[in-house]
mmCIF file of C-alpha atoms in Angstrom:
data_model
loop_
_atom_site.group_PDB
_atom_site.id
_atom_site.type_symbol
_atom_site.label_atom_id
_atom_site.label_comp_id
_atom_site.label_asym_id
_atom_site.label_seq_id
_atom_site.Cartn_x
_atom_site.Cartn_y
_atom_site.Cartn_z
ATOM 1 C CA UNK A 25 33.808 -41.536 75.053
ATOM 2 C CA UNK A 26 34.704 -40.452 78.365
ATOM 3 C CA UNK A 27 38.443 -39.124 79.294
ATOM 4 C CA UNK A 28 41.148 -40.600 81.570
ATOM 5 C CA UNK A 29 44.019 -37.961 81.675
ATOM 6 C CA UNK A 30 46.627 -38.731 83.664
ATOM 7 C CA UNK A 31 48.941 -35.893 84.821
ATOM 8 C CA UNK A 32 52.846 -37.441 84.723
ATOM 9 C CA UNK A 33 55.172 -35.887 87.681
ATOM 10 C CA UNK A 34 58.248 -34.037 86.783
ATOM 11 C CA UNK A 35 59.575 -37.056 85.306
ATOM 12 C CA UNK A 36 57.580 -36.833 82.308
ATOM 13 C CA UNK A 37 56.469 -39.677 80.122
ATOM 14 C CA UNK A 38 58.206 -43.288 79.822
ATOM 15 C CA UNK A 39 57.957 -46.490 78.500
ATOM 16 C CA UNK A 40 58.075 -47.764 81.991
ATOM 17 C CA UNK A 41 54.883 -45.500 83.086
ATOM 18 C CA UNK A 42 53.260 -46.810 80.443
ATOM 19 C CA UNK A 43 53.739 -50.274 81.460
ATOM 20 C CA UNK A 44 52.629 -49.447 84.977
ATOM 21 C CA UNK A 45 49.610 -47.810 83.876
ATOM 22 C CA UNK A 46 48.453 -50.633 81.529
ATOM 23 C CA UNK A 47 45.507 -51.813 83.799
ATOM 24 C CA UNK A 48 44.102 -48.374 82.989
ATOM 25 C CA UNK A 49 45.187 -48.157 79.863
ATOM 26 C CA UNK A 50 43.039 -51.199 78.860
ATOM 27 C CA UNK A 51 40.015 -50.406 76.096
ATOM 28 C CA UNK A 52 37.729 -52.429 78.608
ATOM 29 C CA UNK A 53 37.416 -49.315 80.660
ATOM 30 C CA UNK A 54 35.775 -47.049 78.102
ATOM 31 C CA UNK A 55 38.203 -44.248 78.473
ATOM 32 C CA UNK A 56 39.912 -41.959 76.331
ATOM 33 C CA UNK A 57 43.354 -42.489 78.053
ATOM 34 C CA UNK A 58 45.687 -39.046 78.039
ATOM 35 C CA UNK A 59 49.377 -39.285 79.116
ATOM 36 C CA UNK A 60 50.448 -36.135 79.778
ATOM 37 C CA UNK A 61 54.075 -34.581 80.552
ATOM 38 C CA UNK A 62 54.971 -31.309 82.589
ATOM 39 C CA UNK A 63 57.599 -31.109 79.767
ATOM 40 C CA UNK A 64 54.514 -30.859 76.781
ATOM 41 C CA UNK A 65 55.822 -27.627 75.667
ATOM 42 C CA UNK A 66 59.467 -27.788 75.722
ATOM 43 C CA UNK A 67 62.475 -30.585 76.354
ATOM 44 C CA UNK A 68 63.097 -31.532 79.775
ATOM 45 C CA UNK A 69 66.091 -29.749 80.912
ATOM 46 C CA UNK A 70 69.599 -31.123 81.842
ATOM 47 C CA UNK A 71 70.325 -32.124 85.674
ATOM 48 C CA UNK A 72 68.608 -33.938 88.730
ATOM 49 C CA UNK A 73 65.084 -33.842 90.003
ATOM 50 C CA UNK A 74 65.747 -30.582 92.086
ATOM 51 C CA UNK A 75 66.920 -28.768 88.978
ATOM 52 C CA UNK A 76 63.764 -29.660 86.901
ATOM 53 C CA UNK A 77 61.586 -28.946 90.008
ATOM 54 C CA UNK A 78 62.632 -25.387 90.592
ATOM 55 C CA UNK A 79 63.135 -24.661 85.819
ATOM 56 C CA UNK A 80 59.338 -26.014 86.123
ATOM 57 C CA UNK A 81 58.272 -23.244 89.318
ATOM 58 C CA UNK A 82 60.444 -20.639 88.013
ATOM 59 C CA UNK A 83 58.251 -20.771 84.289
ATOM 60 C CA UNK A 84 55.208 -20.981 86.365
ATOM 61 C CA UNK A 85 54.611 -24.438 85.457
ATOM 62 C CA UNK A 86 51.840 -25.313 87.835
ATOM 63 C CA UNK A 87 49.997 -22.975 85.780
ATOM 64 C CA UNK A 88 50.708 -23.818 82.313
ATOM 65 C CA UNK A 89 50.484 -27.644 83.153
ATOM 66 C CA UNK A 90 46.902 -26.634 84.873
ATOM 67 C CA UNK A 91 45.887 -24.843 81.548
ATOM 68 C CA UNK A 92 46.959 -27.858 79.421
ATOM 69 C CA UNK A 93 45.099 -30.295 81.917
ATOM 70 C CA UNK A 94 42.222 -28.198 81.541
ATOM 71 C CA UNK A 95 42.872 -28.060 77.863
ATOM 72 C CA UNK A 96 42.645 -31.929 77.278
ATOM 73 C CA UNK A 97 39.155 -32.407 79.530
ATOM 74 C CA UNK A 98 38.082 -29.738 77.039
ATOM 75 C CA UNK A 99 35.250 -29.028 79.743
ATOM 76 C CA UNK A 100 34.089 -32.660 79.716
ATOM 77 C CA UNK A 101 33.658 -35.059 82.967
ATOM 78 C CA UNK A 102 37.575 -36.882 83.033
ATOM 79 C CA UNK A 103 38.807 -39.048 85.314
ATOM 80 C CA UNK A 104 42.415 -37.088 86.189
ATOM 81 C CA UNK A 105 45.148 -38.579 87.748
ATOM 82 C CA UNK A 106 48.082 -36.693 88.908
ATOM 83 C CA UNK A 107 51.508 -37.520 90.795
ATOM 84 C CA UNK A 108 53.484 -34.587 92.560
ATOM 85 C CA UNK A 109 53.890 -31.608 90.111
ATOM 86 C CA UNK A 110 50.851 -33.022 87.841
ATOM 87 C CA UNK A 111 48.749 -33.196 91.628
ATOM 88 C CA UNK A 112 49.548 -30.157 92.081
ATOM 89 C CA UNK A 113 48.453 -28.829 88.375
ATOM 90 C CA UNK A 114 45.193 -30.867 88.512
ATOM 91 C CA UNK A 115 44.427 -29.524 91.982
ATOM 92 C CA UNK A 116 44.599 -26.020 90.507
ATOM 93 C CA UNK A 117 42.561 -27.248 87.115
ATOM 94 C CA UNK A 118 39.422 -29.053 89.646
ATOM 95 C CA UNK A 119 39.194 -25.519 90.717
ATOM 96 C CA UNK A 120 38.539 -23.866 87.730
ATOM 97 C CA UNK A 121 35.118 -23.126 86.371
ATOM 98 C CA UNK A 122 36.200 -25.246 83.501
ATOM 99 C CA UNK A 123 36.447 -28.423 85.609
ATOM 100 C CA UNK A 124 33.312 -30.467 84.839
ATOM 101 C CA UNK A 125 31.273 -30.866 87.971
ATOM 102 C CA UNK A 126 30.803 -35.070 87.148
ATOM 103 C CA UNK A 127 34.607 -35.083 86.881
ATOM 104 C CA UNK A 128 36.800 -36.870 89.835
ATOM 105 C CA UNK A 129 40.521 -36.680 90.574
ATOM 106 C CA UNK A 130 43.089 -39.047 92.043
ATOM 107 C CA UNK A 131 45.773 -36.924 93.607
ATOM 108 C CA UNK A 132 49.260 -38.426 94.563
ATOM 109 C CA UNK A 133 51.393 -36.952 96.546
ATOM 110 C CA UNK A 134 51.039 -33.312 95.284
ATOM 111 C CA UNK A 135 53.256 -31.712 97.983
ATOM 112 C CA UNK A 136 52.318 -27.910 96.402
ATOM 113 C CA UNK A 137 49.107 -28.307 97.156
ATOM 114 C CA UNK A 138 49.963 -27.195 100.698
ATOM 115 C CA UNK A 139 50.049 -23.930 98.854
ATOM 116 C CA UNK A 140 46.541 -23.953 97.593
ATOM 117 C CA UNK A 141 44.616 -25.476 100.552
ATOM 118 C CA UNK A 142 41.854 -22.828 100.116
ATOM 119 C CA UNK A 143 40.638 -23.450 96.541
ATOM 120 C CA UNK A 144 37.361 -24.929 96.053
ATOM 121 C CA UNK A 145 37.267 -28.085 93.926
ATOM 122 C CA UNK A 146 33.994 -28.246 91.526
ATOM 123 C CA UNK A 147 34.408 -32.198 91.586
ATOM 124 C CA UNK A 148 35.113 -35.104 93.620
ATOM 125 C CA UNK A 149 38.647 -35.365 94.813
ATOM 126 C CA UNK A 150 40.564 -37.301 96.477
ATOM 127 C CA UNK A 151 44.239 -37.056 97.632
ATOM 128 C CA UNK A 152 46.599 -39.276 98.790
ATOM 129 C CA UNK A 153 49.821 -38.537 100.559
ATOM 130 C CA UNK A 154 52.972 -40.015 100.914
ATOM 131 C CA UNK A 155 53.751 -40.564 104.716
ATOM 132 C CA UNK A 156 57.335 -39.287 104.330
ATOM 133 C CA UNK A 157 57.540 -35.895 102.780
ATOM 134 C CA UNK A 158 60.893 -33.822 103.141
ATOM 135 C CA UNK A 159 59.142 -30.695 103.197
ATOM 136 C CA UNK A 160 55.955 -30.716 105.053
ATOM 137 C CA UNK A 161 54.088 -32.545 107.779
ATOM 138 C CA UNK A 162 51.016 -34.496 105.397
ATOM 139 C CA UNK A 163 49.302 -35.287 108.247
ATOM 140 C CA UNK A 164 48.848 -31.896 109.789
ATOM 141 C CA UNK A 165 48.508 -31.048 105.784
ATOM 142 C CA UNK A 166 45.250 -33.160 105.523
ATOM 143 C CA UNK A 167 43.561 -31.769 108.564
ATOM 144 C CA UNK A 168 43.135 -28.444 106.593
ATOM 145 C CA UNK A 169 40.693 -29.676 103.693
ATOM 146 C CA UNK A 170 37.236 -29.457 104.830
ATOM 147 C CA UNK A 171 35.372 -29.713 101.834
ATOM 148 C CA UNK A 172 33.141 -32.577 101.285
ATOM 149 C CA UNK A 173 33.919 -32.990 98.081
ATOM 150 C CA UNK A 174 37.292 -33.737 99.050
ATOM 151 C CA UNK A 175 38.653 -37.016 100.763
ATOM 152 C CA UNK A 176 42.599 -36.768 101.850
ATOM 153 C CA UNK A 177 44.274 -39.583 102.942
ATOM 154 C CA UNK A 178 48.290 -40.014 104.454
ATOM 155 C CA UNK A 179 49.261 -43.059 102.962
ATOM 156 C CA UNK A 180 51.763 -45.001 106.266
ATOM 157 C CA UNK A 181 55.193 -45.916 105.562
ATOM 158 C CA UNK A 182 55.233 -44.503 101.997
ATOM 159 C CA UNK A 183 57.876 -41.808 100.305
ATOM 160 C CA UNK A 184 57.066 -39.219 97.570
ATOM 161 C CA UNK A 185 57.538 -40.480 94.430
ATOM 162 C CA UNK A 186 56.280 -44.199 95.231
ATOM 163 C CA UNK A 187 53.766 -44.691 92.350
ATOM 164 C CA UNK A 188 56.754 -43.347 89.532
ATOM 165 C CA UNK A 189 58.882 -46.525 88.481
ATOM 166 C CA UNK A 190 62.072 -44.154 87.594
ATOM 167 C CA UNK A 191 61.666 -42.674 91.178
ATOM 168 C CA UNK A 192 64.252 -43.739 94.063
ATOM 169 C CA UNK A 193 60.962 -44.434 96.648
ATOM 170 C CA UNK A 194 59.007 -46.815 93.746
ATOM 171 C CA UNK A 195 57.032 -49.513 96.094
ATOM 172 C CA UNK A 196 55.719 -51.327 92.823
ATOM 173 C CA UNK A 197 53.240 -53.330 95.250
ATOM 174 C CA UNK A 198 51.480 -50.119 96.725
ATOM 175 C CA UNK A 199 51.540 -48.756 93.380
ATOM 176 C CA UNK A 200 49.761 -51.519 91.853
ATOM 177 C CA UNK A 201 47.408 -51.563 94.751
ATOM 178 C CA UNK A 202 46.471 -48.036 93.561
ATOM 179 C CA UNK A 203 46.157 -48.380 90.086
ATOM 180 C CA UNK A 204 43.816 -51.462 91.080
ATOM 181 C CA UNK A 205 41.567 -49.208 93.378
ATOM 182 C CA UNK A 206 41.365 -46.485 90.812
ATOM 183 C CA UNK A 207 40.142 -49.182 88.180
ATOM 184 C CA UNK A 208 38.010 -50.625 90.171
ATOM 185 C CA UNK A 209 36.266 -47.083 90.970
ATOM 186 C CA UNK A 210 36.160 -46.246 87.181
ATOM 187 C CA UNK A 211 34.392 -49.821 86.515
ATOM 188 C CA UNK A 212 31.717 -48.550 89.922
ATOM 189 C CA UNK A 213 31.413 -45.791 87.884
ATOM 190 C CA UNK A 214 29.947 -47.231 84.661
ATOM 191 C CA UNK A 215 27.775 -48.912 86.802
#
């Protein structure tokens, strides 16, 4: 069976993700659906969203969540979809030797990958932006990928963080949209 592993932000797992991902949770699909959690290997500290941001960096967890990405494809074509911290972790596990050439990623608003503009994906990728990041211009951001295997997008009027229901920016419309278009592509793909 193939694998759907979706990459949680720094929010972690939730009943109310789950919920928003049922269309691609749905057994019609074919997939072997993986939630998975920045937090896998430990609680999610105390605080706000900043403070779990920079406990997450500071244990090099873009690189841990990368290695348990990569862990759960087990080097077999996935589907991977990622949101902020779990973007970022995907873009660095697409990379990877390990990634599965047949493999494609959905990439939301994965603000580190600024940081990693240079690495070569092994699969199809596409990346979508929020319009209104605090810390970076996306569209000057997206002029920097120049790999064909790699389609980035600036999604207009959107804030990071609009696909996560327990996010202050949540557009459930847009976010639905999304999860639509990336069933729709897994059903082309089974074509």
């Amino acid at each position: 069976m193939a694998k759907l592993i979706i990459a949680t932000d720094i929010h972690g797992l939730s009943p109310e993700l789950n919920e928003l991902f049922s269309p691609l949770l749905a057994t019609d699909l074919g997939y072997e659906v993986t939630l998975l959690s920045p937090w896998f290997d430990e609680k999610r500290p105390e605080g706000t969203e900043a403070e779990w941001v920079t406990h997450f960096l500071a244990k090099d967890g873009v690189t841990r969540y990368a290695s348990h990405i990569a862990a759960c494809a087990s080097g077999d074509a996935a589907v991977i979809i990622g949101f902020s911290v779990g973007a970022t972790a995907a873009w660095h596990y697409v990379a990877q030797a390990v990634c599965h050439p047949q493999s494609r990623a959905y990439l939301f608003y994965g603000s580190r990958i600024r940081d990693a503009v240079d690495l070569l994906v092994r699969c199809r990728t596409h990346l979508l932006f929020a319009e209104h990041e605090a810390s970076f211009d996306p569209h000057q951001l997206i002029e920097r990928f120049v790999s064909p295997q790699v389609e980035a997008e600036v999604l207009t009027g959107l804030y990071h963080g609009f696909m996560n229901p327990l996010h202050q920016h949540f557009d459930r419309q847009r976010a639905d949209l999304e999860i639509a278009r990336i069933a729709q592509d897994i059903r082309s793909m089974q074509c």
